[in-house]
XYZ file of C-alpha atoms in Angstrom:
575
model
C -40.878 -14.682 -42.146
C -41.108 -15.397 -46.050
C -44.448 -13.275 -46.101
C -43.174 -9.682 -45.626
C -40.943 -10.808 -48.707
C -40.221 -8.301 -51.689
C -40.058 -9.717 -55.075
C -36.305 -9.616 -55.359
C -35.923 -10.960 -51.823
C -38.134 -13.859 -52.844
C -36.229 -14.695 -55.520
C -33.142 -14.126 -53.985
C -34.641 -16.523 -51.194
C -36.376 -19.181 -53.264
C -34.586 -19.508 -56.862
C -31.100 -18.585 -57.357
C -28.608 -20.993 -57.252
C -24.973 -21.488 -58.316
C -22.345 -18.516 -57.392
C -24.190 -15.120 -57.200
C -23.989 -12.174 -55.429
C -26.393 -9.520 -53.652
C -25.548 -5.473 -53.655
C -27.738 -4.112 -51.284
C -28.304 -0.383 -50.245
C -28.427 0.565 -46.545
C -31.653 -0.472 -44.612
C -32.717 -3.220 -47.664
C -33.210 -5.680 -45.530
C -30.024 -8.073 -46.354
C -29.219 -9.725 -43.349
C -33.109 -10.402 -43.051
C -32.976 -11.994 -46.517
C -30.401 -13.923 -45.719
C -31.324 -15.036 -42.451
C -34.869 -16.171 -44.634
C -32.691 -17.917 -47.316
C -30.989 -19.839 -45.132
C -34.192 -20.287 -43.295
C -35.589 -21.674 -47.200
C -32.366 -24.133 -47.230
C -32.684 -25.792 -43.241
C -36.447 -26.614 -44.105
C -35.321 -28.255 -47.596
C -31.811 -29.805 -46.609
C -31.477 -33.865 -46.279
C -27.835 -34.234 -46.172
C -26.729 -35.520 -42.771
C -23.209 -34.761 -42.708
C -22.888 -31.943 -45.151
C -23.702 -28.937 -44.345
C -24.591 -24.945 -45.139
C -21.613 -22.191 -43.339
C -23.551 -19.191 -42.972
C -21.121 -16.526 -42.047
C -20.400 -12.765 -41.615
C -17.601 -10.172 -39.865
C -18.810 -9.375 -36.925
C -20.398 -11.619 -34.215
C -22.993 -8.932 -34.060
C -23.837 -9.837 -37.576
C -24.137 -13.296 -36.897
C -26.084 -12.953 -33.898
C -28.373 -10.728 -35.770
C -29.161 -13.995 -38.115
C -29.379 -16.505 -35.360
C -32.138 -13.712 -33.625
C -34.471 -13.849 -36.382
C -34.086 -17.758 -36.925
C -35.723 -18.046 -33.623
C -38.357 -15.403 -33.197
C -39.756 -15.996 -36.359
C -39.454 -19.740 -37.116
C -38.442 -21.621 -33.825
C -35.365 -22.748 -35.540
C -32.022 -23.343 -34.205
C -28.474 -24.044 -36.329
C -27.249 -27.193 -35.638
C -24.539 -29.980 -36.641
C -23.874 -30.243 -39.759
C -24.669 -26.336 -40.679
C -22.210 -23.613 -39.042
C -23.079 -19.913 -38.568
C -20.441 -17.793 -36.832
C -17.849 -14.928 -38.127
C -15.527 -15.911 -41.399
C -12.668 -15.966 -39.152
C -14.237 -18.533 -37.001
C -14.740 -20.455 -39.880
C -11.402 -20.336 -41.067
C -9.727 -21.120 -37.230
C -12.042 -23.883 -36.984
C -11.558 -25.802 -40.266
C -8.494 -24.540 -41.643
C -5.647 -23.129 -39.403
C -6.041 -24.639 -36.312
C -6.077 -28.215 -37.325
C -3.410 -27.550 -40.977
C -1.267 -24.305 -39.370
C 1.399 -26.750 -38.176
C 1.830 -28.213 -41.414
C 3.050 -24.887 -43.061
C 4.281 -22.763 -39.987
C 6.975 -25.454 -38.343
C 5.771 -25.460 -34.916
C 4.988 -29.199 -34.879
C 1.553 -28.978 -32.729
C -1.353 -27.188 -32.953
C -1.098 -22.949 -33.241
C -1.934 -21.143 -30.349
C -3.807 -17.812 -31.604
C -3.111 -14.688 -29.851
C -3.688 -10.763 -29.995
C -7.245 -9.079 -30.341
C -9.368 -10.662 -29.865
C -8.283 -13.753 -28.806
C -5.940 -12.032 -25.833
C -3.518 -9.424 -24.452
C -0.267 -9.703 -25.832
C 2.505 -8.351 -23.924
C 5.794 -9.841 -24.967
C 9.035 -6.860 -25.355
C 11.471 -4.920 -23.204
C 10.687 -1.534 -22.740
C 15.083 -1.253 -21.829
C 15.784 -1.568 -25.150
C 14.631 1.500 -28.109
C 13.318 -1.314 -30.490
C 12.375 -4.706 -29.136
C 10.383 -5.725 -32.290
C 8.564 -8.707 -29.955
C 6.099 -6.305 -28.710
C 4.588 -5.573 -32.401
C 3.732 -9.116 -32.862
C 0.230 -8.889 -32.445
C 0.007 -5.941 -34.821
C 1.817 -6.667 -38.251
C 1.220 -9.523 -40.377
C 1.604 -10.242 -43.989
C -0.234 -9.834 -47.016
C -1.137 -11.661 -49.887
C 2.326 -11.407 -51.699
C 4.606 -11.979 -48.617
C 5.263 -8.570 -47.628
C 5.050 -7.389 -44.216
C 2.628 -4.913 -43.128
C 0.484 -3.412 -40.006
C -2.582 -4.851 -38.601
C -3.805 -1.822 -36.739
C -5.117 1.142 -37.049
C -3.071 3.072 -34.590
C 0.764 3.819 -36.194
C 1.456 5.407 -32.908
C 2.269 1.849 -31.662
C 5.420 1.713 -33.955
C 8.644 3.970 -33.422
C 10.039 3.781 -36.476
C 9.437 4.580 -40.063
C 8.197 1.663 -42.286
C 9.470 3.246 -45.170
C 13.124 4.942 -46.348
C 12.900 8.390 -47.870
C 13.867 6.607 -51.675
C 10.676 4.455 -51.115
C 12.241 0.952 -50.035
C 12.016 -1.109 -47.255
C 13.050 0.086 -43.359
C 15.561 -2.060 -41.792
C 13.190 -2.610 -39.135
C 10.659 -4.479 -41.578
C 13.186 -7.306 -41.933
C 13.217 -7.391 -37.891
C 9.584 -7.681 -37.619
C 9.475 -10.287 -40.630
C 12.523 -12.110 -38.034
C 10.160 -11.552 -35.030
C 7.150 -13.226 -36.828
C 8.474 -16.207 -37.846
C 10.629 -16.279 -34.461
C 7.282 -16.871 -32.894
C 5.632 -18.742 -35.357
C 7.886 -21.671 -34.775
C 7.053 -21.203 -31.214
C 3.157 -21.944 -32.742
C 1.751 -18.375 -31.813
C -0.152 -16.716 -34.988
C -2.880 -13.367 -34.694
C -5.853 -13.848 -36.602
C -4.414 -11.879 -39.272
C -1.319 -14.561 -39.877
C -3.993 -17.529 -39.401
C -5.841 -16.025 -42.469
C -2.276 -15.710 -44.450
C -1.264 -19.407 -43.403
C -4.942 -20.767 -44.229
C -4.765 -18.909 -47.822
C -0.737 -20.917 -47.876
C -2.423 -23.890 -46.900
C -5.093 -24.201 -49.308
C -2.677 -23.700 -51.958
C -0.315 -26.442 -50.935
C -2.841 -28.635 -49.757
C -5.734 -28.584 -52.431
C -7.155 -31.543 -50.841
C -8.059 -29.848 -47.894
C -10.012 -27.162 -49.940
C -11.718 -30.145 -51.492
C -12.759 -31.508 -48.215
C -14.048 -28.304 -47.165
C -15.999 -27.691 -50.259
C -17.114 -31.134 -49.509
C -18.074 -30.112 -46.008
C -20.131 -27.477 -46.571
C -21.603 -27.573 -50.461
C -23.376 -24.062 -49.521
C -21.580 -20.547 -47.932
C -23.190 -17.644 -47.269
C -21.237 -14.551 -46.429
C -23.010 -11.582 -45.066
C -21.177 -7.785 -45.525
C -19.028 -9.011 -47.756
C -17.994 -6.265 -48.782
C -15.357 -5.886 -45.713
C -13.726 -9.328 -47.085
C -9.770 -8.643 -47.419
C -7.525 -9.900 -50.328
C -6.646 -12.886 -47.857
C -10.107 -13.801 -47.147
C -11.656 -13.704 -51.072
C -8.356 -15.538 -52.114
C -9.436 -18.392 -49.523
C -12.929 -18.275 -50.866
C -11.535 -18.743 -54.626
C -9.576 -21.704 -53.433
C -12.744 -23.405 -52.174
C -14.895 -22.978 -55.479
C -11.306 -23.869 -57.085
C -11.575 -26.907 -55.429
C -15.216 -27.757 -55.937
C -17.698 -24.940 -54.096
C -20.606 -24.756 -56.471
C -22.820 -22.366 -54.701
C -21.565 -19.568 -52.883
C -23.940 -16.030 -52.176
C -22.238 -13.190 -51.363
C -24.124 -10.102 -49.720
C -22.983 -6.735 -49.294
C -22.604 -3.293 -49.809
C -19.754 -1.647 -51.027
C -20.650 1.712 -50.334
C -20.530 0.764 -46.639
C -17.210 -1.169 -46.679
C -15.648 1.040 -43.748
C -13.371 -1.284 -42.270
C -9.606 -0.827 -44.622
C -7.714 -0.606 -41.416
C -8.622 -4.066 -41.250
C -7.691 -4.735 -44.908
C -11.114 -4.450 -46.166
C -11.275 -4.384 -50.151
C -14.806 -3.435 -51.656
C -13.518 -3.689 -54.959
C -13.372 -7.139 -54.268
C -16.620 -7.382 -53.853
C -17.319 -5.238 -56.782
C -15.391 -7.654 -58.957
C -17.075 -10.565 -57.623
C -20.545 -8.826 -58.954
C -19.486 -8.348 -62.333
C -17.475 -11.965 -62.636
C -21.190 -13.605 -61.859
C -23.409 -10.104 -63.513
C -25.693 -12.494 -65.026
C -26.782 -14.528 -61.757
C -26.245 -11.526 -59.614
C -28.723 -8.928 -57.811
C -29.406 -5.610 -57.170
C -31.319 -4.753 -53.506
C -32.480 -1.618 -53.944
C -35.887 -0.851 -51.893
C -34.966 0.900 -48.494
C -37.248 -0.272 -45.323
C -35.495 1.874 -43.066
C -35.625 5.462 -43.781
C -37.644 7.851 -45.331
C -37.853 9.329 -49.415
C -36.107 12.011 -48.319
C -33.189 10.598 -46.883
C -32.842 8.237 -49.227
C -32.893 10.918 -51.920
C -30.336 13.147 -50.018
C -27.664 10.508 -48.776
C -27.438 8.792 -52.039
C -26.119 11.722 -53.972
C -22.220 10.550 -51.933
C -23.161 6.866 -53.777
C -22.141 6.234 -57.709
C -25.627 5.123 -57.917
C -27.784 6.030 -60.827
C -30.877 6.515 -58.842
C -31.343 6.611 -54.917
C -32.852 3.701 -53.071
C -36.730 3.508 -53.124
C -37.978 3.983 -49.620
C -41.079 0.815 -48.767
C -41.691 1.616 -45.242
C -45.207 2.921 -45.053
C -44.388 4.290 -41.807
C -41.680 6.435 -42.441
C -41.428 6.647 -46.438
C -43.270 10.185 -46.579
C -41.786 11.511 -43.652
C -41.485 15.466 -44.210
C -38.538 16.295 -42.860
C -35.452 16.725 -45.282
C -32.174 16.356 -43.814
C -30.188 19.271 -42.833
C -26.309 20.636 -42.761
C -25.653 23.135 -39.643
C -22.665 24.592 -38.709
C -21.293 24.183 -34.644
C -18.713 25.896 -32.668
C -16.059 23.477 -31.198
C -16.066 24.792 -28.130
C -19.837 24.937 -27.608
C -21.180 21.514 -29.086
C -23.242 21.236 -26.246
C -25.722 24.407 -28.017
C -25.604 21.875 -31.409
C -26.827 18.852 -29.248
C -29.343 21.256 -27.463
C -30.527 21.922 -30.937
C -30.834 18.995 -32.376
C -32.441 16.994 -29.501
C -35.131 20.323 -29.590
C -36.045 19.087 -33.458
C -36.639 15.938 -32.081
C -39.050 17.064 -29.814
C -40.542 19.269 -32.019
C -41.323 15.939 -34.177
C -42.580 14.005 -31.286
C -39.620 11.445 -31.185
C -38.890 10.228 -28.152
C -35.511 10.797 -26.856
C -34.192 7.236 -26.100
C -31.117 4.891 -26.194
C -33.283 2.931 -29.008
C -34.449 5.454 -30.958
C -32.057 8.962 -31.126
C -28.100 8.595 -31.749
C -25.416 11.003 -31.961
C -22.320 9.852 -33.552
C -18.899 10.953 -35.283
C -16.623 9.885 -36.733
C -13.763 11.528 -34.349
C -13.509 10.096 -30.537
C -12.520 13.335 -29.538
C -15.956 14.855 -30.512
C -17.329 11.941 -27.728
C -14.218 13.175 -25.281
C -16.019 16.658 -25.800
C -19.643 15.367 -25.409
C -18.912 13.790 -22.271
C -16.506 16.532 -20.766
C -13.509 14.357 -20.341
C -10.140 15.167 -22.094
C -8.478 13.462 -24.989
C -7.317 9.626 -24.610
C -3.536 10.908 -23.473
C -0.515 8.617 -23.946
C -0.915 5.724 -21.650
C 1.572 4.704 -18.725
C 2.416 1.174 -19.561
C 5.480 -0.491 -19.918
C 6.431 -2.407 -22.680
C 6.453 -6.276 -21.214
C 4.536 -5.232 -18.156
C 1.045 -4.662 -20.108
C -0.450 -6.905 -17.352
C 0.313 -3.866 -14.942
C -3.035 -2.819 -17.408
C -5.127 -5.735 -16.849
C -4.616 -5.440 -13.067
C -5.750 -2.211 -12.806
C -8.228 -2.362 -15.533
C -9.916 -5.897 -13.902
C -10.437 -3.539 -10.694
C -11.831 -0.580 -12.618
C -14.416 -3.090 -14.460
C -15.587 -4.858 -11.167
C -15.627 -1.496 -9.436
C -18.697 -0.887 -12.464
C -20.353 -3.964 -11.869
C -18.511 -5.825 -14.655
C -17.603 -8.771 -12.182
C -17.381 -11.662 -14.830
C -15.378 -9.675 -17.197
C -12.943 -8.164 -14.103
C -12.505 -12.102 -12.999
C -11.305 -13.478 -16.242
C -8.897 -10.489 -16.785
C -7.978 -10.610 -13.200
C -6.560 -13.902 -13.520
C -4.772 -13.877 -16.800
C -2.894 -10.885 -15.923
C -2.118 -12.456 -12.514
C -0.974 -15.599 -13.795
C 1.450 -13.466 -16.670
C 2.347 -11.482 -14.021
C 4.098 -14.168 -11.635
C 5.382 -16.177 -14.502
C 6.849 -13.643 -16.426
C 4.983 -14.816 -19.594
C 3.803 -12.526 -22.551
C 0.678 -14.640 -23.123
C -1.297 -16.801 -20.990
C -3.395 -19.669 -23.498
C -6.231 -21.560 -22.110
C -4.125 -24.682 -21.617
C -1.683 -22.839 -19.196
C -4.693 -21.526 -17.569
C -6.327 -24.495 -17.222
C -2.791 -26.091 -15.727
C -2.507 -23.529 -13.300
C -5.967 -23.602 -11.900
C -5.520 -27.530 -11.187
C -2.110 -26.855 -9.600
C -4.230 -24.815 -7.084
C -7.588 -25.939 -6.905
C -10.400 -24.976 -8.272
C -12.381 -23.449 -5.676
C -8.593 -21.754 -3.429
C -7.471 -20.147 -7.362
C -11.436 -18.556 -7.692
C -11.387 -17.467 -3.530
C -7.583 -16.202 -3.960
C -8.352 -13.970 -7.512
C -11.649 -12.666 -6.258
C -10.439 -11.640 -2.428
C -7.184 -9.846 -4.522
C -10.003 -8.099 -6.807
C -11.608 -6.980 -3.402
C -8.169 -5.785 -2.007
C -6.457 -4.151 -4.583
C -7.031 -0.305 -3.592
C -10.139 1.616 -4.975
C -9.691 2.883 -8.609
C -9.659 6.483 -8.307
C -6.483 9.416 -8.203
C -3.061 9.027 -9.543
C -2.247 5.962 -11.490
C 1.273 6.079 -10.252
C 0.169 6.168 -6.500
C -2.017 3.471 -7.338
C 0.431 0.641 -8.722
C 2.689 1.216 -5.996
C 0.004 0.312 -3.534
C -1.456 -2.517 -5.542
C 2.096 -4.060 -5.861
C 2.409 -3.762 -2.079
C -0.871 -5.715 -1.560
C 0.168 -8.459 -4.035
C 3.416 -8.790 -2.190
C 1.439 -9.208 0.990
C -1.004 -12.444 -0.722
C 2.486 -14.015 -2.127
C 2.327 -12.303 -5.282
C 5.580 -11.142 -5.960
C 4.590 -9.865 -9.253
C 6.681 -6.765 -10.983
C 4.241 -4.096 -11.012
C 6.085 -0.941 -12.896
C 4.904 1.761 -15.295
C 7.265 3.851 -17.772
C 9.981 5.737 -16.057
C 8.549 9.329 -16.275
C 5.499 8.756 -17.159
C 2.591 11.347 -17.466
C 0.296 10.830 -14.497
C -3.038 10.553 -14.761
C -6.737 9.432 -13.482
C -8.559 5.702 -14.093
C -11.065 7.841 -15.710
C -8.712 8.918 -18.106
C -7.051 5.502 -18.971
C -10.452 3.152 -19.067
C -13.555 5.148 -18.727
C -16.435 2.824 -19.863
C -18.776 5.080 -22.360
C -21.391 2.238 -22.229
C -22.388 3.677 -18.204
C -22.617 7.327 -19.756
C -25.925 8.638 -18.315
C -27.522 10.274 -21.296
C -30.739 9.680 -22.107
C -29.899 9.532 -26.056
C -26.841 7.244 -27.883
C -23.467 7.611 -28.608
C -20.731 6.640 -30.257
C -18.918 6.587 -33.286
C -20.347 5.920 -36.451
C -18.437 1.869 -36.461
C -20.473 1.202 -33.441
C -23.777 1.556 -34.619
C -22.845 0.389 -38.118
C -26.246 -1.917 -39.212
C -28.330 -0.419 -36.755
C -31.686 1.891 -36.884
C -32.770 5.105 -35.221
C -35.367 7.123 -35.564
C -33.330 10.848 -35.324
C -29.490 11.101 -35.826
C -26.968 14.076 -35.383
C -23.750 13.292 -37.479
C -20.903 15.610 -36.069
C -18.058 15.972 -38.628
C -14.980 17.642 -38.381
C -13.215 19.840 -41.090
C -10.957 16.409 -42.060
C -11.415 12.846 -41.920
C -9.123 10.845 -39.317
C -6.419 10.285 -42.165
C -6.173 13.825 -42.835
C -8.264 15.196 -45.906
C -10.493 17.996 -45.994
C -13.794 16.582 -46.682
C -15.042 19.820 -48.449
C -11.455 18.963 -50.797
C -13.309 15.470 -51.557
C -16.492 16.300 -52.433
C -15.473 19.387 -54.110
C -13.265 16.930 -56.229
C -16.421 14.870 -57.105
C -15.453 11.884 -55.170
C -17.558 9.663 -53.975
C -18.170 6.886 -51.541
C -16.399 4.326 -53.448
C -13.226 6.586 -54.232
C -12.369 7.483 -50.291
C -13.430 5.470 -46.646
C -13.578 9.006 -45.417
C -16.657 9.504 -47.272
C -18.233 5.349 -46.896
C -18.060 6.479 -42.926
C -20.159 9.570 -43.254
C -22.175 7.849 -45.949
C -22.632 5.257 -43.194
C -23.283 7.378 -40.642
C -26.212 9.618 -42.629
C -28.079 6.318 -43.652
C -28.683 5.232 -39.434
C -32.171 7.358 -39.506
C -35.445 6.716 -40.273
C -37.255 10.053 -40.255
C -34.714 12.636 -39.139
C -31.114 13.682 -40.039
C -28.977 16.321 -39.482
C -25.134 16.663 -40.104
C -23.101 19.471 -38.613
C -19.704 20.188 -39.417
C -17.546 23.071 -37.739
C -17.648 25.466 -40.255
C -19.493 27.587 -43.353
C -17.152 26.441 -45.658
C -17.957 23.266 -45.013
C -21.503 23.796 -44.456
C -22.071 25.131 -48.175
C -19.649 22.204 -49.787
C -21.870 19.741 -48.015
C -24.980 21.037 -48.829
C -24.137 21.426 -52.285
C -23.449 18.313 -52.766
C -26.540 16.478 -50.914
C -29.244 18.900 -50.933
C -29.012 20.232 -54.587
């Protein structure tokens, strides 16, 4: 593993010390320098009871790490090291044992929302039950509330008054969050603000942390929120002496989420001296790396090191397709590929954008359409989804849904936690509750034709197994197919990949097509950026693209929808 090492990656593996932190361009290797690093510190460590948190933003990430730990050394992270997701981290040693000490529950917090659940409280009779946005506001670092989602067609009001101040309907979401936090229910988003509150009022706990674990690692740091770094300030506050942060902030793509890459930025300059600059590409070729950097406010473009793929000819290209026949641009593009003996494959070609309608397009289906559910019935959903998902082979998955929604369902609850779970099961018995959920997964009708017809004959079913359980959508809804509602993309039959440019964020293809549209999903022209000499750092809009174009190792090719664009973009890349 410590072989293949660069210079700078050896150093960064072997020498540095104290609080530093890594900017890496795309395909430098980070995560496999930090996965060797940490590798460095295991074989070295000889504190029992102290040990190094390794962590990232995605379990994906972490995975990633864990991976290369065992195919290339045999090694396995054990007691008293932790590698998992920051949030992890701070649910495991912050909030869940301290939340009740700052949110007035008096017992331990129960999280709840994405991705720790469905939750489905509110009362679809009444034109603003604020309950039902629980899961998806939060606050932020100076008390004020704000959304945790990207989608603001979840809220039916206006955050904002025309002079600039405050809705009334803030104040009855900041009501609704503390209404429930007294209950003990938090997102991950509140856990994050009550662990920040909790370090602060509690500075021993931050020193017991620090004392914990003497080392942290944080992979893509660069997606860190104001929370997050404020929690990791607190900890070398209170006595962290070596922290190494790794990321690029060119990729931070993630601000629906509250990502801050100037964060990151800051953190580079506070510790300039000790920090380091990652900028030899393994991934793709010269010529990509000399087109995609010119969206980057870096001084030169990475150096491509791969001796397979750093003199690879072909230089990336801008086309133009018609909306209506993107099919012909796909024909074209998998045609080049050919042409440069790449085989088509899951593994090795991608085509990605940054709009899900292009995939709705791609895959002949029509546009996600405004969904049937009612508010406080969302485990009508589950139902139906748990029998769409088994009806694809997804039989685990379908179970565990299955019986959550079930048990919300027939106790009229908005959230069902692993304790009531748990109490329910024993109630029935272990083996009757598995029996009863899967023989109702095998009953409920098959998953195809009108939603509508379809709840009314799954509630008649339930009725008929004792399962009285209110099974209604919105009056007047918009009927439509399963298809329409949960269609898995993963069971797509295509021979190449795709998705949008988030999914495939950190991975590697040989050939990508990335299909842009005339304006970002927040609305600006893209041509208006980079005619305005932004650049990655100055708009997401242009991180995901940037993202996006640096995916390939020998072949790229962008196409937006018109010559307008064409010539802005090429301009701007190829020139």
């Amino acid at each position: 593993m410590f072989e293949s090492l660069s210079h700078i990656q050896r150093t960064i593996v072997f020498e540095k010390k104290g609080l530093f932190a890594v900017k890496a361009c795309p395909g430098s290797g980070k995560t496999y320098t930090t996965a060797a690093r940490l590798a460095h510190k295991l074989n070295n460590w000889q504190l029992s009871t102290r040990g190094i948190a390794v962590l990232s933003f995605t379990n994906v990430a972490w995975h990633e790490i864990r991976k290369m730990l065992d195919q290339n050394l045999g090694m396995t992270i054990n007691f008293p090291h932790h590698l998992g997701t920051l949030d992890s981290f701070i649910n495991k040693f912050i909030f869940l044992p301290f939340g009740h000490l700052i949110m007035g529950c008096g017992k331990r917090p129960i999280l709840v929302g994405e991705p720790h659940g469905t939750w489905s409280a509110g009362n679809y009779d009444y034109d603003y039950d604020y309950d039902q946005y629980f899961d998806c506001t939060s606050f932020s670092i100076n008390d004020g509330v704000i959304p945790t989602t990207a989608d603001f067609k979840r809220f039916h009001f206006k955050w904002r008054n025309k002079d600039g101040s405050e809705s009334g309907h803030v104040n009855r979401l900041r009501e609704t969050k503390m209404k429930y936090w007294k209950q003990g229910y938090a997102t991950q988003a509140d856990a994050n603000y009550f662990s920040l509150k909790i370090l602060e009022k509690y500075p021993n706990i931050a020193q017991s942390i620090a004392m914990r674990f003497p080392e942290l690692i944080i992979d893509e740091a660069q997606d860190t929120s104001e929370i997050q770094m404020g929690i990791i300030n607190k900890l070398i506050d209170n006595g962290l002496k070596n922290v190494m942060l790794v990321g690029d902030p060119d990729q931070a793509i993630f601000e629906w989420n509250d990502a801050r890459p100037d964060l990151f930025i800051d953190k580079f300059n506070e510790w300039g001296k000790n920090s380091v600059v990652l900028d030899e590409n393994r991934r793709s070729s010269q010529n990509i790396c000399n087109v995609t950097y010119n969206l980057t406010s870096r001084d030169n473009p990475p150096v491509a090191v791969n001796e397979t793929v750093k003199n690879y000819g072909h230089i990336p290209e801008v086309i133009c397709y018609k909306p209506e026949c993107i099919q012909q641009t796909i024909d074209y593009f998998l045609h080049l590929c050919e042409q440069h003996q790449i085989e088509i494959s899951h593994e090795k070609v991608a085509v990605i954008f940054r709009s899900k309608s292009i995939q709705s397009q791609i895959l002949s289906q029509p546009e996600r359409i405004e969904h049937p559910w009612l508010v406080g019935r969302y485990y009508v959903r589950d139902i139906a989804k748990s029998k769409y998902m088994a009806e694809k082979g997804r039989i685990l998955d379908a179970f565990k849904l299955a019986e959550k929604a079930i048990y919300k369902g027939l106790h009229n609850k908005n959230y069902c936690s692993a304790n009531d779970l748990n109490n329910w099961i024993l109630e029935r018995g272990f083996v009757h509750h598995r029996q009863n959920i899967m023989h109702i997964l095998r009953c409920l009708p098959s998953p195809t034709g009108s939603i509508i017809e379809w709840v009314k004959q799954a509630s008649d079913i339930l009725r008929c197994h004792n399962m009285p359980i209110k099974m209604n959508l919105k009056p007047n809804c918009v009927d439509c197919s399963f298809d329409e509602l949960f269609r898995i993309t993963e069971d797509c039959s295509e021979r190449f990949r795709i998705g949008t440019v988030h999914t495939v964020k950190g991975e590697t293809f040989d050939a990508v097509l990335l299909i842009l549209k005339e304006r970002g999903a927040k609305g600006g022209y893209y041509r208006t950026m980079l005619s305005q000499g932004l650049k990655t750092l100055d708009d997401e809009e242009l991180r995901i693209a940037y993202v996006g174009m640096t995916r390939p190792s020998k072949l790229l090719v962008i196409a937006v929808p018109s010559e307008k664009s064409r010539t802005v973009w090429e301009l701007k890349l190829l020139n």
